[in-house]
PDB file of C-alpha atoms in Angstrom:
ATOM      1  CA  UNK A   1       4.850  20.623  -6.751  1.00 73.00           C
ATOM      2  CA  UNK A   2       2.281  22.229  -9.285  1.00 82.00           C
ATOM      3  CA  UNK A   3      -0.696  21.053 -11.013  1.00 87.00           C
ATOM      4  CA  UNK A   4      -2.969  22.679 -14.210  1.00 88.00           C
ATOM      5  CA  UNK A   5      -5.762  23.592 -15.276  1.00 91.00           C
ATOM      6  CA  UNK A   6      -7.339  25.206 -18.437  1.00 93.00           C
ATOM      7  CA  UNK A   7      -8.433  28.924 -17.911  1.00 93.00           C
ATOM      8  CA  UNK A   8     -12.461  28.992 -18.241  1.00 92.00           C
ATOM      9  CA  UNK A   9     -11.916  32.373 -20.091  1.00 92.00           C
ATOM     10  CA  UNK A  10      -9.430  31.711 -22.738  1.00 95.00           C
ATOM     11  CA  UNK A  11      -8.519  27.810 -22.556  1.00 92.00           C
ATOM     12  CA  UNK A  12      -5.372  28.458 -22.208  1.00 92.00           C
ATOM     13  CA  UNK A  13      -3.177  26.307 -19.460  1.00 93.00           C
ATOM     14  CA  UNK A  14      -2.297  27.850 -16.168  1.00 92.00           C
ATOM     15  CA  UNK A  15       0.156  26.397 -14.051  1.00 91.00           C
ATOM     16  CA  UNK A  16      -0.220  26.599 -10.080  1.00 90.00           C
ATOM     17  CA  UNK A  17       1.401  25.343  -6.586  1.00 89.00           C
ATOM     18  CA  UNK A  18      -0.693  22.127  -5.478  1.00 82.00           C
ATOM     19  CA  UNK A  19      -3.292  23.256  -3.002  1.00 83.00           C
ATOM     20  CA  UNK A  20      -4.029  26.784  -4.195  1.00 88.00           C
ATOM     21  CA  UNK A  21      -7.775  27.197  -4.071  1.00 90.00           C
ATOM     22  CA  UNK A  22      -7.702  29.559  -7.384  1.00 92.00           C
ATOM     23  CA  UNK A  23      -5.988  31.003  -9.979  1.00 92.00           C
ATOM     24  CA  UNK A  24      -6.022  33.937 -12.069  1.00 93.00           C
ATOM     25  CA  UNK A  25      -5.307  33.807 -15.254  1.00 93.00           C
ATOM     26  CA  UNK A  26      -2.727  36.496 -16.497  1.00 91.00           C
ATOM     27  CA  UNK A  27      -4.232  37.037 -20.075  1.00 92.00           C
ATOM     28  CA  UNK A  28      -7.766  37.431 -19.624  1.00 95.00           C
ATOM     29  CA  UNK A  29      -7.622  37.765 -15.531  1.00 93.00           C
ATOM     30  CA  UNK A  30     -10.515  35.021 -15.378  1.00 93.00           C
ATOM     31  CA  UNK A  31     -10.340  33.518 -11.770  1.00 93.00           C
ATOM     32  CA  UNK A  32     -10.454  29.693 -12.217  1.00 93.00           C
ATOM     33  CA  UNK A  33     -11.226  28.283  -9.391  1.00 92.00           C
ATOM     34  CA  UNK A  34      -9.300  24.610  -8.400  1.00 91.00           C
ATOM     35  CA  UNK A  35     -10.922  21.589  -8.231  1.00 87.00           C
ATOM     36  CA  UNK A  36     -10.265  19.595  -4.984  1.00 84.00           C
ATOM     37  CA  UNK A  37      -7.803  16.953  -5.524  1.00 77.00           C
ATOM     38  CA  UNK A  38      -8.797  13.372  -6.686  1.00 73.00           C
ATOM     39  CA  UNK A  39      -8.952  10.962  -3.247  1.00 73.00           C
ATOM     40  CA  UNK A  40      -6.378   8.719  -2.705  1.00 73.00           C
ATOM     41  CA  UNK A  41      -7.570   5.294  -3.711  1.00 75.00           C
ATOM     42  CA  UNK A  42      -6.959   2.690  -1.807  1.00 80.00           C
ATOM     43  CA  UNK A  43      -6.377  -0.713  -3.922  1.00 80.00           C
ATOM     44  CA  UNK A  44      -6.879  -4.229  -3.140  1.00 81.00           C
ATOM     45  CA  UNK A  45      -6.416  -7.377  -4.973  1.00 81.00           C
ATOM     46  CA  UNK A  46      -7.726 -10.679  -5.272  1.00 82.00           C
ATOM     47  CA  UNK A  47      -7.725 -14.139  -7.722  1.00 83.00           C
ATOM     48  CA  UNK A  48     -10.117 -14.528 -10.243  1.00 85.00           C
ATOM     49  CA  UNK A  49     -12.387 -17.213 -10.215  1.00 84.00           C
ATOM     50  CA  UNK A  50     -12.642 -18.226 -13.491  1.00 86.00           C
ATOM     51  CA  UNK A  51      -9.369 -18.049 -15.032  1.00 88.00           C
ATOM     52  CA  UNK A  52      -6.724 -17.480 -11.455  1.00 84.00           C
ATOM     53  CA  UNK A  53      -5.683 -13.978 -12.692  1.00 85.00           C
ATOM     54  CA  UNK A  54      -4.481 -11.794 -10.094  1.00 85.00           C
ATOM     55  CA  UNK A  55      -6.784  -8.848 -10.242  1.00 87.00           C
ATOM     56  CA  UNK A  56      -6.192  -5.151  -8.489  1.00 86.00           C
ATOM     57  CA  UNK A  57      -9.579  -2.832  -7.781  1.00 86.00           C
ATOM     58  CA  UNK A  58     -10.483  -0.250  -5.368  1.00 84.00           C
ATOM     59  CA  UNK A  59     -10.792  -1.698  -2.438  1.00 78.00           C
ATOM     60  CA  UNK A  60     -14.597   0.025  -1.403  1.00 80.00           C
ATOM     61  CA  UNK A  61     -15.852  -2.004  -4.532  1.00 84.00           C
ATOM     62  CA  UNK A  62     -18.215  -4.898  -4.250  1.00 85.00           C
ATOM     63  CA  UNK A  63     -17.527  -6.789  -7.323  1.00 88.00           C
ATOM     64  CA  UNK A  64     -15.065  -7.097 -10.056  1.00 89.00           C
ATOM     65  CA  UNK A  65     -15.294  -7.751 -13.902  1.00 91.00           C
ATOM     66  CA  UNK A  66     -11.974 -10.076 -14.960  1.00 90.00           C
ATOM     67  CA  UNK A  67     -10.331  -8.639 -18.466  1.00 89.00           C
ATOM     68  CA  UNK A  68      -9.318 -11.578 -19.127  1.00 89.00           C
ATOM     69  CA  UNK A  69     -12.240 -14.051 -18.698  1.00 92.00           C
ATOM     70  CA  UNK A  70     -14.994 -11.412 -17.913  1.00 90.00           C
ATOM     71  CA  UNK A  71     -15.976 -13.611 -15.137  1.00 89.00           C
ATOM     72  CA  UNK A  72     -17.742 -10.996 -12.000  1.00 90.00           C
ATOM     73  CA  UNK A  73     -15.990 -12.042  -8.822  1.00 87.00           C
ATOM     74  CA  UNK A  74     -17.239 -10.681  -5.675  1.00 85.00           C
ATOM     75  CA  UNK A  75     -15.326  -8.676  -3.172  1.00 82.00           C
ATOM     76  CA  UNK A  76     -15.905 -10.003   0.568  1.00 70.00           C
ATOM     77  CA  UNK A  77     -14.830  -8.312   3.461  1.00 65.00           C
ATOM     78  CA  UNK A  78     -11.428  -9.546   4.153  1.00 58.00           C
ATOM     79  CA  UNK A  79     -12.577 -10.389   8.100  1.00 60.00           C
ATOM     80  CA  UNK A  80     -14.899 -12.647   6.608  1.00 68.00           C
ATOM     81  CA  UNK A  81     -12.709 -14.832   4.250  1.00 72.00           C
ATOM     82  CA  UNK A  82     -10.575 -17.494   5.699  1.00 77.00           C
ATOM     83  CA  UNK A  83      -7.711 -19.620   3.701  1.00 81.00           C
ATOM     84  CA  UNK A  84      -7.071 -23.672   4.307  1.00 85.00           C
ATOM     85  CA  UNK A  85      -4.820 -25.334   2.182  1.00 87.00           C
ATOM     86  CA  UNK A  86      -6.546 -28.394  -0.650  1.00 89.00           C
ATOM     87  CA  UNK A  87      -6.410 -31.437   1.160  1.00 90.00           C
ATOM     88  CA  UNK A  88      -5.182 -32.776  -2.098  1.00 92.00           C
ATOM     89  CA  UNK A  89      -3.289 -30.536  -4.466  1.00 90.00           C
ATOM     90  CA  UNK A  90      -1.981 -27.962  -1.537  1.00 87.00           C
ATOM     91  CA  UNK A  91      -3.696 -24.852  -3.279  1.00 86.00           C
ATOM     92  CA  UNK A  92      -4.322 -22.138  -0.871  1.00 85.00           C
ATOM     93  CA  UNK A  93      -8.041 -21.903  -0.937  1.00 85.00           C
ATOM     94  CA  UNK A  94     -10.582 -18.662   0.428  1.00 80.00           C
ATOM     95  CA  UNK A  95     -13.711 -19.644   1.971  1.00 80.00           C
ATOM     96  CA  UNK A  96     -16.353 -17.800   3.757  1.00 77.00           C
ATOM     97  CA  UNK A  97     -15.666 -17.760   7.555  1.00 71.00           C
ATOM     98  CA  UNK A  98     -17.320 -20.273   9.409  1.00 72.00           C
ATOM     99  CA  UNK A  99     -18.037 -22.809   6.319  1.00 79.00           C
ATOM    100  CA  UNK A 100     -17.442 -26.466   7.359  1.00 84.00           C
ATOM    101  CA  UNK A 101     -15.902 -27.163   3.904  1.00 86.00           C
ATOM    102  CA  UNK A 102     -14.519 -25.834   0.594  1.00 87.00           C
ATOM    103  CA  UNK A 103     -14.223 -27.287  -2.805  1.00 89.00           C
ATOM    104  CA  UNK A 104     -10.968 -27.003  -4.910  1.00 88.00           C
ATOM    105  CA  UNK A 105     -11.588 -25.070  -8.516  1.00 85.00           C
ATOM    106  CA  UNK A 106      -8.565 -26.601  -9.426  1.00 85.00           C
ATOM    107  CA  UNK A 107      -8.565 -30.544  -8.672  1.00 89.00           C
ATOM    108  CA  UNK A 108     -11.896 -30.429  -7.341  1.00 89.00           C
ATOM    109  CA  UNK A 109     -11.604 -32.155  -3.993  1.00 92.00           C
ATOM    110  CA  UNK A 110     -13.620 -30.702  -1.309  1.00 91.00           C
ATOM    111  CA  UNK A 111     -11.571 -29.773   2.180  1.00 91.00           C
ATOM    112  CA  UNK A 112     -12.998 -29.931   5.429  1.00 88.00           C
ATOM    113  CA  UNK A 113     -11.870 -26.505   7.157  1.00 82.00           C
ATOM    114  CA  UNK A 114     -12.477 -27.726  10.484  1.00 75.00           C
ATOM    115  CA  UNK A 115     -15.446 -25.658  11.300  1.00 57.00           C
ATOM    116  CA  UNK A 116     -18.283 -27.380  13.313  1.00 42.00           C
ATOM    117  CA  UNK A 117     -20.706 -24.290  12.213  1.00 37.00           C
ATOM    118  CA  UNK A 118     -23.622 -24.130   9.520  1.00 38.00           C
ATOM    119  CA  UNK A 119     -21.800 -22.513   6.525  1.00 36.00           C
ATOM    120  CA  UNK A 120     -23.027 -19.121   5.971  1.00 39.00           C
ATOM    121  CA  UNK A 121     -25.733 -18.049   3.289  1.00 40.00           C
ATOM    122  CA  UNK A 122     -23.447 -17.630   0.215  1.00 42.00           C
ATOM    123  CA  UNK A 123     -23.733 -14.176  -1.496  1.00 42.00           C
ATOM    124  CA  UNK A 124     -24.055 -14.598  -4.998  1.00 42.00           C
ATOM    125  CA  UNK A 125     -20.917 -14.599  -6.757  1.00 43.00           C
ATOM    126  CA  UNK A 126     -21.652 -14.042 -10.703  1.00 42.00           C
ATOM    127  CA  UNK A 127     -19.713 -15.164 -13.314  1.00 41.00           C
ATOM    128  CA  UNK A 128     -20.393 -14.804 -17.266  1.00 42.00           C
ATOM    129  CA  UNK A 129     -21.237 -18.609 -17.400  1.00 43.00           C
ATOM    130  CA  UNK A 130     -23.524 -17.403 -14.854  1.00 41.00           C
ATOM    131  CA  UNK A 131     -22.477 -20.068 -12.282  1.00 39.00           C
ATOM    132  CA  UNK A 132     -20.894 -18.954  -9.121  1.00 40.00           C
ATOM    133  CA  UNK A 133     -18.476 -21.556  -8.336  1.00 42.00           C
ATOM    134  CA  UNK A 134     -18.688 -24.147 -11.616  1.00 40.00           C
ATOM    135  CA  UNK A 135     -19.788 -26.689  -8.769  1.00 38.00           C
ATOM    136  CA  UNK A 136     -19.734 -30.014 -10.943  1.00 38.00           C
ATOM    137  CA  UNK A 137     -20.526 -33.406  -9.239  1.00 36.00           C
ATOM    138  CA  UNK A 138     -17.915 -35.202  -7.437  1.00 38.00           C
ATOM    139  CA  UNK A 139     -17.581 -37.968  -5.531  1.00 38.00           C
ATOM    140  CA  UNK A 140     -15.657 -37.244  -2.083  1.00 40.00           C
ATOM    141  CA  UNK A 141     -13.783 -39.889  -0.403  1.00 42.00           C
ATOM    142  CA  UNK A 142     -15.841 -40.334   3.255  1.00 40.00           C
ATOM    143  CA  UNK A 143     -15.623 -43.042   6.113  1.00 43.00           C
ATOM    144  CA  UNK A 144     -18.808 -44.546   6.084  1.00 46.00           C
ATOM    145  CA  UNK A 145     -19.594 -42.756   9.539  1.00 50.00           C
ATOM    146  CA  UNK A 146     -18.744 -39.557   8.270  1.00 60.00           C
ATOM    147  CA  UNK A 147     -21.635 -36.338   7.503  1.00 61.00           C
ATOM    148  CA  UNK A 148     -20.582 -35.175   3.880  1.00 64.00           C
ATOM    149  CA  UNK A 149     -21.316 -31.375   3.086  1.00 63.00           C
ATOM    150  CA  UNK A 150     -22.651 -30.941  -0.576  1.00 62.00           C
ATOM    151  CA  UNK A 151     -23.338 -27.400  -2.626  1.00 64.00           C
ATOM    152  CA  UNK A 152     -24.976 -27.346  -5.734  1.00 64.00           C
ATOM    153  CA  UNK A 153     -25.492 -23.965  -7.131  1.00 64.00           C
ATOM    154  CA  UNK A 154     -27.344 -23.873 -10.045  1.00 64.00           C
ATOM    155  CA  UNK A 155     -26.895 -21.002 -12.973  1.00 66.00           C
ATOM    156  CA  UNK A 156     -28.405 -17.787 -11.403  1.00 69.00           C
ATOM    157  CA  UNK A 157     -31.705 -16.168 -12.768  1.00 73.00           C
ATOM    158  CA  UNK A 158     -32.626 -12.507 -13.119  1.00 75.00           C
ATOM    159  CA  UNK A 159     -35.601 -11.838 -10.730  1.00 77.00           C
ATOM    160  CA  UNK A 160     -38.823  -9.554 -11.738  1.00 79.00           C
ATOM    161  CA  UNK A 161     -36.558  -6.357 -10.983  1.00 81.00           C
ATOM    162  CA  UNK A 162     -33.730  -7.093 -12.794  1.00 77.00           C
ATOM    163  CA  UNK A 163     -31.481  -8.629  -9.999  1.00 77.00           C
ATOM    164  CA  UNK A 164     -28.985 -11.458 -10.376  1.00 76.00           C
ATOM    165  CA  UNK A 165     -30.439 -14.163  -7.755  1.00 75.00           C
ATOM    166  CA  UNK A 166     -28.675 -17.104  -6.571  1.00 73.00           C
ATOM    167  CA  UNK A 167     -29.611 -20.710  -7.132  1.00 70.00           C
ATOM    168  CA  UNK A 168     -27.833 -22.682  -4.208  1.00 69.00           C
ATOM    169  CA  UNK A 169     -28.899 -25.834  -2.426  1.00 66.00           C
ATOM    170  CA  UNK A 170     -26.668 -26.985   0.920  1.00 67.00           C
ATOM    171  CA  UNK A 171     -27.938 -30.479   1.676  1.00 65.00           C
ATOM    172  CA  UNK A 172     -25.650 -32.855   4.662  1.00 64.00           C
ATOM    173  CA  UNK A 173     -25.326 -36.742   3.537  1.00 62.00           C
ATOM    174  CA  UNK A 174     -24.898 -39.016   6.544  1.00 62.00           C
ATOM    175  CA  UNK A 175     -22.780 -41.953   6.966  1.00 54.00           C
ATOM    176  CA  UNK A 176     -24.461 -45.570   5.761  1.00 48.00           C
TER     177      UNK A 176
END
């Protein structure tokens, strides 16, 4: 296989096997040497937030700007994501591991997962409304014995150095 490069000396193109470390140009006999070859990057993908668009980045990225939408979504680890289908529309939903529920961006029900562990501290997860998860207020269907999770995350702020920081509150309701 070969690759080129433009000669330093006299711009014109030289042609060369893949891997040589340099070439020598055979009009002015300049000596170019070969840059190393571009890494291979590995790709991942994930769903938009804002608008469900199936998005492909590198995969040592931390967040990712939708074209569509321009809504950041933030890369997690994949060890620390978990799925559980909507306990009302059957959408396939990704959580944090280890949070005792989820809320549905679709119909907006909220799913217990079936964890019995305090859900973790949420990374902040901008979007270009500047809400993380458009949390609106719902009412979830409970037994009247039953603890209720609720997340409101308010519109994130920009601290004194410039940082996005997040505005969440994790309250438990208890049965009446």
């Amino acid at each position: 296989m070969q690759s080129q490069i433009v000669c330093h000396g006299c711009r014109n193109v030289l042609r060369y096997p893949s891997g040589a470390p340099s070439v020598c140009c055979s009009l002015c006999q300049a000596i170019n040497t070969v840059p190393p070859p571009a890494p291979v990057l590995e790709m991942a993908h994930l769903i938009c937030g804002g608008c469900r668009t199936l998005l492909m980045y590198t995969s040592n990225a931390d967040t990712v700007r939708c074209s569509c939408c321009n809504t950041v979504n933030l890369v997690r680890p994949v060890n620390n994501i978990a799925h559980v289908s909507c306990g009302q529309c059957r959408t396939t939903l990704m959580y944090p591991y280890g949070a005792p529920s989820v809320k549905c961006a679709i119909c907006h029900y909220i799913t217990n997962t079936g964890m019995n562990t305090v859900a973790p501290t949420p990374s902040p997860m901008p979007t270009s409304s500047g809400s993380s998860y458009n949390a609106q207020p719902t009412s979830v269907p409970t037994a009247q014995s039953q603890n209720v999770t609720v997340v409101v995350e308010n519109p994130m702020t920009v601290d004194e150095k410039g940082k996005l920081v997040s505005n969440v509150v994790v309250g438990v309701t208890t049965g009446k």
